[in-house]
XYZ file of C-alpha atoms in Angstrom:
667
model
C -25.017 88.832 68.854
C -28.307 90.628 69.267
C -30.021 87.821 67.385
C -28.427 85.200 69.598
C -29.561 87.099 72.690
C -33.165 87.191 71.459
C -33.059 83.475 70.663
C -31.688 82.686 74.124
C -34.440 84.721 75.758
C -37.054 82.990 73.619
C -35.648 79.562 74.499
C -35.744 80.374 78.197
C -39.360 81.543 77.852
C -40.271 78.409 75.899
C -38.745 76.112 78.516
C -40.572 77.979 81.273
C -43.809 77.564 79.340
C -43.175 73.857 78.891
C -42.934 74.187 75.137
C -40.685 72.127 72.889
C -38.442 74.009 70.497
C -36.105 72.422 67.987
C -33.337 74.698 66.830
C -31.678 73.376 63.677
C -28.180 74.808 64.067
C -26.857 73.667 60.687
C -24.098 75.595 58.888
C -25.213 77.203 55.658
C -22.572 75.237 53.777
C -23.693 71.876 55.180
C -23.734 69.122 52.557
C -26.990 67.681 51.342
C -28.446 64.704 53.177
C -26.697 61.459 52.362
C -28.899 58.878 50.610
C -30.446 55.968 52.452
C -27.909 53.219 53.185
C -24.809 55.452 52.943
C -22.694 56.645 55.850
C -21.085 59.852 54.554
C -21.558 62.971 56.651
C -23.916 62.106 59.458
C -25.498 64.831 61.539
C -25.020 65.068 65.294
C -28.478 63.569 65.788
C -27.756 60.716 63.389
C -24.625 59.789 65.320
C -26.936 58.954 68.239
C -29.348 56.863 66.177
C -29.357 53.226 65.245
C -28.643 53.029 61.516
C -32.115 51.589 60.856
C -33.616 54.783 62.295
C -31.228 56.897 60.229
C -32.455 55.205 57.048
C -36.052 55.639 58.188
C -35.776 59.340 58.989
C -33.842 60.085 55.794
C -36.446 58.320 53.680
C -39.216 60.164 55.503
C -37.602 63.582 55.010
C -37.060 62.812 51.325
C -40.723 61.893 50.925
C -39.866 58.349 49.891
C -42.725 56.866 51.879
C -45.357 59.112 50.305
C -46.248 56.901 47.343
C -46.066 53.216 46.509
C -43.646 53.965 43.685
C -41.271 55.948 45.900
C -41.358 53.232 48.562
C -40.445 50.621 45.969
C -37.275 52.567 45.212
C -36.047 52.075 48.762
C -33.844 49.090 49.656
C -35.883 46.023 50.620
C -34.491 45.979 54.161
C -35.629 49.570 54.765
C -39.119 48.726 53.530
C -39.128 45.605 55.714
C -38.027 47.533 58.803
C -40.726 50.155 58.227
C -43.450 47.559 57.676
C -42.578 45.781 60.930
C -42.001 48.813 63.121
C -43.883 51.861 61.855
C -47.589 52.096 62.690
C -50.166 53.507 60.232
C -50.079 56.810 62.144
C -46.325 57.050 61.378
C -45.219 56.381 64.941
C -42.561 53.954 66.103
C -41.598 52.416 69.449
C -38.071 53.426 70.407
C -35.650 52.966 73.282
C -34.092 56.238 74.408
C -31.006 56.076 76.616
C -29.632 59.039 78.497
C -30.213 61.111 81.598
C -33.833 60.425 82.517
C -35.653 63.406 83.962
C -39.096 64.973 84.119
C -37.927 67.507 81.526
C -36.957 64.775 79.052
C -40.193 62.834 79.468
C -42.184 66.070 79.123
C -40.300 66.912 75.935
C -41.025 63.481 74.459
C -44.718 63.846 75.261
C -44.769 67.374 73.843
C -43.392 65.945 70.606
C -46.285 63.525 70.349
C -44.802 60.683 72.371
C -47.181 58.166 73.937
C -46.804 54.922 75.891
C -43.919 56.595 77.713
C -42.238 54.420 80.364
C -39.289 55.847 82.264
C -36.676 53.765 84.082
C -34.265 56.256 85.679
C -32.322 53.469 87.397
C -31.404 52.115 83.954
C -31.041 55.469 82.129
C -33.807 54.319 79.787
C -37.112 55.556 78.405
C -39.303 53.554 76.051
C -41.939 55.419 74.074
C -43.964 55.483 70.894
C -43.031 58.646 68.991
C -43.710 60.110 65.548
C -40.958 59.233 63.076
C -40.734 62.919 62.169
C -39.748 63.771 65.771
C -36.847 61.335 66.135
C -34.270 63.945 65.104
C -35.617 66.517 67.562
C -35.368 64.031 70.428
C -31.875 62.903 69.396
C -30.680 66.510 69.283
C -31.142 66.905 73.049
C -27.942 66.928 75.066
C -29.427 64.582 77.683
C -30.111 61.889 75.065
C -27.258 59.451 74.505
C -28.754 57.035 71.967
C -32.025 56.133 70.263
C -32.742 52.676 68.916
C -35.767 50.695 67.761
C -37.754 48.496 70.129
C -35.700 45.747 71.702
C -36.492 42.305 70.340
C -37.088 39.553 72.873
C -37.054 35.849 72.117
C -38.190 32.976 74.309
C -36.199 29.766 74.290
C -39.038 27.553 73.186
C -38.032 25.179 70.388
C -40.513 24.364 67.642
C -40.199 20.827 66.281
C -41.324 19.503 62.874
C -44.646 17.559 62.917
C -43.032 14.203 62.141
C -40.488 14.658 64.933
C -43.253 15.781 67.285
C -45.247 12.604 66.635
C -42.200 10.457 67.386
C -41.400 12.314 70.585
C -44.958 12.033 71.849
C -44.869 8.298 71.106
C -41.535 7.826 72.872
C -42.311 9.909 75.955
C -42.331 7.826 79.147
C -45.545 7.830 81.130
C -45.261 9.446 84.535
C -45.502 7.109 87.502
C -45.595 9.920 90.008
C -47.705 9.547 93.148
C -48.606 13.235 92.947
C -50.589 13.735 89.751
C -51.495 17.348 88.987
C -54.434 18.229 86.741
C -54.941 16.668 83.322
C -51.255 16.193 82.534
C -48.148 15.585 84.617
C -44.811 16.804 83.323
C -42.696 13.753 82.440
C -39.786 15.392 84.214
C -41.456 14.476 87.527
C -40.497 10.839 86.973
C -37.386 11.465 84.865
C -35.765 13.531 87.621
C -37.224 11.385 90.463
C -39.318 14.196 91.872
C -42.162 11.688 92.309
C -40.115 9.754 94.872
C -39.525 12.951 96.831
C -43.253 13.685 96.658
C -44.009 10.328 98.247
C -41.792 11.341 101.160
C -43.737 14.584 101.563
C -41.126 16.777 99.884
C -43.213 19.027 97.635
C -41.613 22.465 98.044
C -44.004 23.724 100.698
C -43.218 27.234 101.886
C -41.069 28.143 98.876
C -41.904 30.983 96.498
C -41.087 30.314 92.849
C -41.310 33.232 90.408
C -41.507 32.743 86.640
C -40.768 35.364 83.971
C -41.687 34.742 80.327
C -43.964 36.221 77.657
C -47.400 35.969 79.272
C -50.099 33.929 81.007
C -53.093 34.229 78.689
C -54.722 30.938 79.736
C -53.846 31.124 83.423
C -57.488 31.105 84.562
C -58.332 28.172 82.290
C -55.435 26.123 83.646
C -56.533 26.904 87.184
C -60.058 25.765 86.328
C -58.781 22.375 85.158
C -56.597 21.930 88.238
C -53.355 22.108 86.267
C -52.394 25.217 88.231
C -53.314 26.087 91.834
C -56.154 28.500 92.647
C -53.650 31.183 93.647
C -50.984 32.382 91.239
C -49.818 35.919 91.982
C -49.119 38.122 88.960
C -47.144 41.341 89.324
C -49.690 44.156 88.766
C -50.010 45.213 85.109
C -47.287 42.728 84.130
C -49.283 39.718 82.929
C -47.821 40.145 79.442
C -49.171 38.408 76.374
C -48.763 34.820 75.195
C -48.826 31.547 77.095
C -45.283 30.333 77.526
C -45.366 31.612 81.079
C -48.441 29.482 81.768
C -46.680 26.362 80.457
C -43.610 27.095 82.605
C -45.812 27.542 85.672
C -47.378 24.145 84.922
C -43.944 22.519 84.923
C -43.006 24.100 88.243
C -46.346 23.116 89.783
C -46.013 19.499 88.664
C -42.432 19.263 89.901
C -42.956 21.171 93.188
C -46.727 21.168 93.869
C -46.344 22.704 97.322
C -44.544 25.829 96.136
C -46.298 29.202 95.846
C -46.270 30.592 92.309
C -45.669 34.122 91.015
C -45.342 35.600 87.527
C -44.292 38.718 85.628
C -43.699 39.263 81.938
C -40.150 39.526 80.658
C -41.290 41.475 77.602
C -41.493 45.256 77.170
C -37.765 45.920 76.894
C -34.664 45.169 78.917
C -35.416 47.892 81.459
C -38.939 46.572 82.070
C -37.616 43.014 82.367
C -34.974 44.080 84.876
C -37.522 46.093 86.841
C -39.832 43.080 87.058
C -37.003 40.847 88.258
C -36.148 43.176 91.127
C -39.823 43.825 91.969
C -40.629 40.122 92.277
C -37.846 39.747 94.804
C -38.407 42.972 96.752
C -42.214 42.826 96.766
C -42.889 39.099 97.119
C -39.622 37.687 98.443
C -39.118 35.148 95.662
C -36.857 32.304 96.762
C -36.336 30.741 93.338
C -36.639 32.695 90.070
C -36.582 31.424 86.492
C -36.954 32.901 83.007
C -36.692 31.750 79.401
C -36.277 35.079 77.590
C -33.324 36.773 75.957
C -33.105 40.211 74.427
C -31.065 39.816 71.307
C -29.255 43.071 72.083
C -28.118 42.023 75.575
C -24.420 42.182 76.295
C -22.116 39.271 75.546
C -18.797 40.336 77.072
C -20.246 42.269 80.032
C -23.278 41.998 82.320
C -25.926 44.344 80.951
C -29.160 45.717 82.373
C -30.938 42.388 82.876
C -27.839 40.547 84.109
C -27.235 43.259 86.697
C -30.814 42.838 87.944
C -30.114 39.106 88.276
C -26.963 39.946 90.247
C -29.048 42.178 92.510
C -31.676 39.578 93.411
C -29.150 36.777 93.898
C -27.161 39.016 96.227
C -30.422 39.506 98.141
C -30.857 35.748 98.583
C -32.728 34.429 95.543
C -31.632 31.582 93.296
C -31.902 32.511 89.613
C -32.256 29.987 86.766
C -32.301 30.894 83.069
C -32.535 28.956 79.833
C -29.158 28.513 78.167
C -30.611 29.148 74.710
C -31.517 27.200 71.580
C -28.710 28.366 69.323
C -27.112 24.938 68.933
C -23.653 23.770 69.908
C -20.330 23.100 68.253
C -20.121 19.427 69.274
C -23.292 18.632 67.329
C -22.269 20.872 64.401
C -25.335 23.048 65.029
C -23.631 26.192 66.349
C -25.105 29.474 65.146
C -22.218 31.657 66.334
C -18.680 32.694 65.550
C -16.351 33.983 68.263
C -12.804 35.157 67.682
C -10.561 38.204 67.379
C -10.766 40.404 64.286
C -8.324 39.392 61.556
C -8.068 41.575 58.450
C -8.730 39.861 55.141
C -6.540 40.538 52.132
C -9.335 39.692 49.690
C -10.859 42.434 47.512
C -13.771 44.348 48.989
C -17.004 44.007 46.973
C -17.734 47.269 45.184
C -21.365 47.364 46.361
C -20.163 47.066 49.950
C -17.490 49.742 49.552
C -20.137 52.052 48.106
C -21.764 52.251 51.555
C -18.602 53.962 52.834
C -17.624 56.028 49.813
C -13.871 56.611 49.797
C -13.408 55.724 53.473
C -10.871 52.999 54.227
C -12.390 49.812 55.617
C -11.243 46.272 56.331
C -13.207 43.014 56.275
C -12.795 40.190 58.754
C -11.175 37.038 57.402
C -13.207 33.863 57.822
C -10.500 31.410 56.825
C -9.649 32.163 53.192
C -12.839 34.213 52.664
C -13.774 37.715 53.740
C -17.300 36.555 54.626
C -19.164 33.618 56.125
C -22.324 32.173 54.614
C -25.751 31.989 56.220
C -26.848 28.426 55.490
C -29.790 28.095 57.869
C -32.896 30.172 58.497
C -32.605 32.766 61.242
C -35.936 33.594 62.850
C -34.892 36.926 64.327
C -31.864 38.272 62.522
C -28.113 38.583 62.868
C -26.127 40.464 65.486
C -22.500 41.478 65.892
C -21.008 42.416 69.262
C -17.433 43.199 70.211
C -15.263 43.658 73.296
C -15.898 47.290 74.145
C -17.766 48.290 77.327
C -21.536 48.727 77.114
C -22.533 52.351 76.629
C -18.926 53.346 75.942
C -17.851 51.915 72.602
C -15.556 54.084 70.507
C -14.714 51.492 67.851
C -16.802 51.246 64.709
C -17.555 47.737 63.525
C -20.381 47.156 61.064
C -22.462 44.272 59.775
C -23.293 43.916 56.080
C -25.361 41.185 54.449
C -24.971 40.572 50.711
C -26.457 38.139 48.242
C -24.789 34.834 47.373
C -22.670 36.477 44.682
C -21.425 39.370 46.786
C -22.761 41.921 44.297
C -25.917 43.225 46.020
C -26.347 44.552 49.561
C -29.305 42.776 51.146
C -29.161 44.613 54.506
C -26.705 46.479 56.685
C -26.201 47.843 60.182
C -23.753 50.750 60.370
C -24.546 52.696 63.535
C -21.954 55.091 64.922
C -19.865 54.133 67.954
C -18.273 57.356 69.169
C -17.732 56.654 72.857
C -21.263 56.550 74.268
C -22.922 53.752 72.305
C -23.193 49.997 72.844
C -20.821 47.731 70.891
C -23.524 46.149 68.774
C -24.747 46.108 65.206
C -27.819 44.114 64.277
C -30.019 43.248 61.323
C -33.318 42.348 62.944
C -35.347 40.518 60.334
C -36.176 36.917 59.469
C -33.777 35.593 56.856
C -33.894 32.398 54.840
C -30.426 30.923 54.756
C -31.345 28.904 51.657
C -30.399 32.062 49.775
C -26.801 31.574 50.958
C -26.437 35.193 51.975
C -22.909 36.365 52.712
C -22.236 37.932 56.113
C -19.447 40.516 56.236
C -17.895 42.042 59.360
C -16.532 45.505 58.569
C -13.942 47.374 60.613
C -13.736 51.050 59.860
C -10.236 52.464 59.618
C -9.884 53.940 63.109
C -11.292 50.962 64.979
C -9.019 48.978 67.289
C -8.771 45.193 67.064
C -11.482 43.642 69.214
C -12.891 40.234 70.098
C -16.041 39.489 68.076
C -19.270 37.586 68.674
C -21.359 37.014 65.549
C -24.735 35.382 66.199
C -27.306 34.265 63.626
C -29.833 33.481 66.386
C -30.693 29.879 65.541
C -29.447 30.176 62.004
C -26.362 28.371 60.766
C -23.148 29.593 59.220
C -20.387 27.857 57.298
C -19.450 24.916 59.517
C -15.727 25.677 59.471
C -16.455 29.217 60.733
C -18.748 28.250 63.615
C -17.439 28.042 67.169
C -18.588 27.242 70.680
C -19.862 30.028 72.958
C -23.549 30.268 72.076
C -24.747 31.001 75.614
C -24.876 34.746 76.267
C -26.889 37.493 77.987
C -28.045 37.237 81.603
C -28.150 33.422 81.555
C -24.354 33.606 81.270
C -23.994 35.911 84.285
C -21.812 34.397 86.995
C -24.687 34.674 89.497
C -27.226 32.919 87.242
C -27.641 29.191 86.614
C -27.807 28.492 82.871
C -29.758 25.337 82.039
C -29.282 23.200 78.940
C -31.856 20.767 77.554
C -32.017 16.956 77.422
C -34.947 15.168 75.710
C -37.322 13.507 78.161
C -37.831 10.768 75.580
C -34.303 9.558 76.421
C -35.336 8.787 80.031
C -35.554 5.011 79.760
C -34.674 3.886 83.289
C -37.205 2.461 85.794
C -40.413 4.459 85.516
C -38.886 6.631 82.806
C -35.924 8.048 84.715
C -32.689 9.494 83.406
C -29.687 7.197 83.784
C -26.904 9.474 82.513
C -24.017 8.778 80.193
C -24.386 8.362 76.457
C -28.086 7.485 76.814
C -29.016 11.071 77.707
C -27.222 13.600 75.451
C -28.254 17.243 75.232
C -30.606 18.261 72.442
C -28.764 19.311 69.314
C -30.363 22.769 69.572
C -29.159 23.348 73.159
C -26.657 26.227 73.309
C -23.156 25.683 74.605
C -20.583 27.694 76.510
C -18.215 28.724 77.792
C -18.700 32.458 78.197
C -15.743 34.806 78.001
C -16.305 38.224 79.588
C -13.902 41.152 79.433
C -15.595 43.767 81.646
C -16.955 44.137 85.138
C -20.625 45.233 85.339
C -19.495 48.858 85.798
C -17.584 48.781 82.501
C -14.019 48.588 83.830
C -11.841 46.016 82.117
C -11.129 42.773 83.977
C -7.668 42.712 82.394
C -6.796 46.290 81.550
C -5.537 46.675 78.000
C -6.279 43.061 77.123
C -9.724 42.416 75.632
C -8.923 39.678 73.119
C -9.420 35.923 72.986
C -5.973 35.320 71.534
C -4.158 36.883 74.484
C -6.482 35.302 77.079
C -7.962 38.583 78.213
C -10.851 38.838 80.661
C -12.117 35.740 82.430
C -13.910 32.581 81.341
C -17.128 31.448 83.017
C -17.975 27.741 83.044
C -21.292 27.929 81.279
C -23.599 25.988 80.771
C -24.161 25.144 84.496
C -26.450 22.106 84.331
C -29.047 20.359 82.183
C -32.656 19.230 82.658
C -35.462 17.563 80.732
C -37.565 19.123 78.000
C -40.078 18.086 75.323
C -42.850 16.903 77.612
C -46.573 17.451 78.088
C -48.452 20.421 79.503
C -52.103 21.356 79.014
C -51.390 24.926 77.933
C -52.710 25.527 74.379
C -49.824 25.469 71.940
C -47.542 23.813 74.497
C -48.976 20.315 74.727
C -45.457 19.241 73.775
C -43.145 21.835 75.257
C -39.572 21.757 73.925
C -36.564 23.994 74.388
C -34.338 25.191 77.159
C -37.481 27.167 78.041
C -38.859 23.924 79.470
C -35.578 22.705 80.977
C -35.032 25.849 83.066
C -38.268 25.630 85.141
C -37.630 21.910 85.637
C -34.276 22.651 87.252
C -35.699 25.597 89.207
C -38.418 23.379 90.681
C -35.783 20.879 91.871
C -34.119 23.763 93.731
C -37.505 24.546 95.316
C -37.856 20.935 96.483
C -34.400 21.030 98.067
C -34.981 24.390 99.743
C -38.394 23.287 100.993
C -36.812 20.279 102.685
C -33.905 22.358 104.017
C -35.238 25.884 104.661
C -32.114 26.919 106.540
C -29.737 26.078 103.725
C -27.813 28.754 101.884
C -27.970 29.079 98.113
C -24.468 27.640 97.909
C -25.606 24.541 99.787
C -28.610 24.107 97.508
C -26.505 24.435 94.351
C -23.928 22.043 95.814
C -26.674 19.477 96.418
C -27.901 19.892 92.849
C -24.397 19.506 91.452
C -23.780 16.436 93.582
C -27.002 14.821 92.346
C -26.219 15.411 88.666
C -25.782 12.528 86.233
C -22.683 13.005 84.100
C -23.392 13.164 80.368
C -21.531 14.397 77.295
C -17.793 14.847 78.109
C -16.543 13.520 81.443
C -16.995 15.944 84.349
C -18.083 19.497 83.647
C -18.547 20.236 79.954
C -19.669 23.246 77.958
C -22.868 21.537 76.703
C -24.426 20.167 79.911
C -22.355 21.687 82.725
C -22.283 19.224 85.617
C -24.837 17.030 83.828
C -28.534 16.243 84.327
C -29.654 17.567 87.694
C -31.662 15.009 89.675
C -33.710 15.264 92.867
C -31.218 14.280 95.600
C -31.823 10.944 97.276
C -31.933 12.737 100.637
C -35.286 14.221 99.633
C -36.689 10.731 99.146
C -35.888 9.544 102.707
C -38.149 8.886 105.661
C -37.649 9.724 109.314
C -38.346 6.672 111.478
C -39.621 6.944 115.024
C -42.147 5.696 117.549
C -42.646 5.431 121.284
C -41.648 3.136 124.161
C -44.114 2.152 126.868
C -44.105 -0.422 129.713
C -40.409 -0.080 130.377
C -39.786 -0.903 134.057
C -37.760 1.174 136.437
C -34.039 0.785 135.927
C -34.553 -1.022 132.635
C -33.406 0.014 129.138
C -34.020 -1.061 125.562
C -31.791 -0.827 122.498
C -33.653 0.000 119.266
C -32.245 -0.655 115.814
C -33.088 1.153 112.579
C -32.752 -1.311 109.694
C -30.243 -3.301 111.709
C -28.135 -0.278 112.670
C -28.227 3.221 114.125
C -28.503 1.818 117.664
C -30.604 3.995 119.944
C -30.762 3.248 123.692
C -33.858 4.332 125.620
C -33.839 4.354 129.449
C -37.386 5.599 129.929
C -40.802 5.494 128.338
C -41.625 8.088 125.690
C -41.213 8.987 122.026
C -38.043 8.498 119.999
C -36.697 9.304 116.519
C -33.720 7.702 114.816
C -31.054 10.161 113.727
C -30.480 8.535 110.350
C -33.378 8.616 107.871
C -34.111 5.659 105.594
C -34.172 5.940 101.822
C -37.368 5.181 99.949
C -37.815 1.414 99.466
């Protein structure tokens, strides 16, 4: 007791002095550290860590990174994770979730943390910290979880060179009256924005805000006249890359009178969400659009970014987002599986069971197999999410990747879910599906049956196992407008316009819906006690919302042919700006209704999960002209009846100006 008293006094003194003290309260009989890749007896700190960080800290404590030979003894996926995430000074960028306070940020800095960004409104801190200090940070009571940096992916679609040459050859030439800079986005003609331009409808007075990776060549594009002299960038949020520049070009070509704003969507979900709300609160953005997804965003519940979207739409903004490039079930390109967990009766591979020791586990049944096969290259990795609330999962599901024979573990994600973690496991690394890796979903013994969402992020899985439901994250929020992609090369009508129907299908890479959600944003169940597909729990959102053109020309380096739902989303957003500019008093509901009414039906009749309402077009009302003039020389007591195109009779009883009530359409 005396010893405890002295320690308590010392701790109080240390806190008062601003010093960091790590007390390792480990029982003397505690078992030795489990080896890398095994679950076994995890410490209290390890229960808060992503399994990739557990492997990293265990290997570091065991000295397995000290020599080339010792590193070679580590599993390949641990070496790969370290090479991609750990800097030469043995620091790593992490996302710390918990109760954000000055004391916590001071502690992180005292432990060598740098690049510290705190977001109290999202219970999040991002920081670069020494690997050796991860356990000390996790041991704090105010820390809920620690994970590696959050991986963001834009929805740009790379195309093979031979396909690129064909698309460039087939692209219609713009016949727009408003030509902007050295290249005009072909969507101007395809969506009939050029006709609206000729009627003076160019989005004047509307603020359009773009979020993407960065705007590296912004000044160069302004110098060539492809972007206006004024583009406002949120301070310190210019980001890196040029996809944002290309998206701004599309908006400017489609709605040349709109004012343009930008902020990066990179830097983590909390930073992204903060930038969304800042653009609205600081600059009053009317129309907002992004093309970025964090691969760890929620699927069955609105997460951090989706809630920011909900906030700005409630404040009056329209929000457009790319639906994603994960493919769709109709075109046999789906990269996802959705369904409830079903236990397989097949034997468990011994190498997989070894991860868990003697613990009882079950594998999900994909048809007659207890795995599905990765048959296409995934650029970012594989993720598994299930129907528990964000930040409150108490059911342990794991993700294990094995070789084509099921005898060797290639990678695994086995983080603990003990009631305060997110329902996600992820293997974030590029994987070549030509190796026919086997993907296993593991349910630990105590886990309840849950709905599952397995995503290979533009990879492919066994065709029979794939399903619809690729659209996820904030683009699938009820308040957002998710935009699918249609190739501009299919616009073959007069002047290169879309005609609808079978002539204008969605791109095969365009992600589909619908999106099932089981939880309200605050984490309460929509249908209490029912969070499964099979029993129709939760609610189903009709996503995708609409489609727009992509694979057209910009002048941004690297984006001279810009494909993906990344390009479709700003095209649709600019159409909203044109409508709002012509009808400044309209509500968002009226604007969306006008867009829906203008849409050309494609894919399945009516709304469908691939294109929503169809290809959104600039409404004919924006291409109309108000007709008027003046009467003079009219004698006293005389009147004249004026006709507008043979109708709309207007009687004038005195000299002066007049305007017909009904506008005339272009032509």
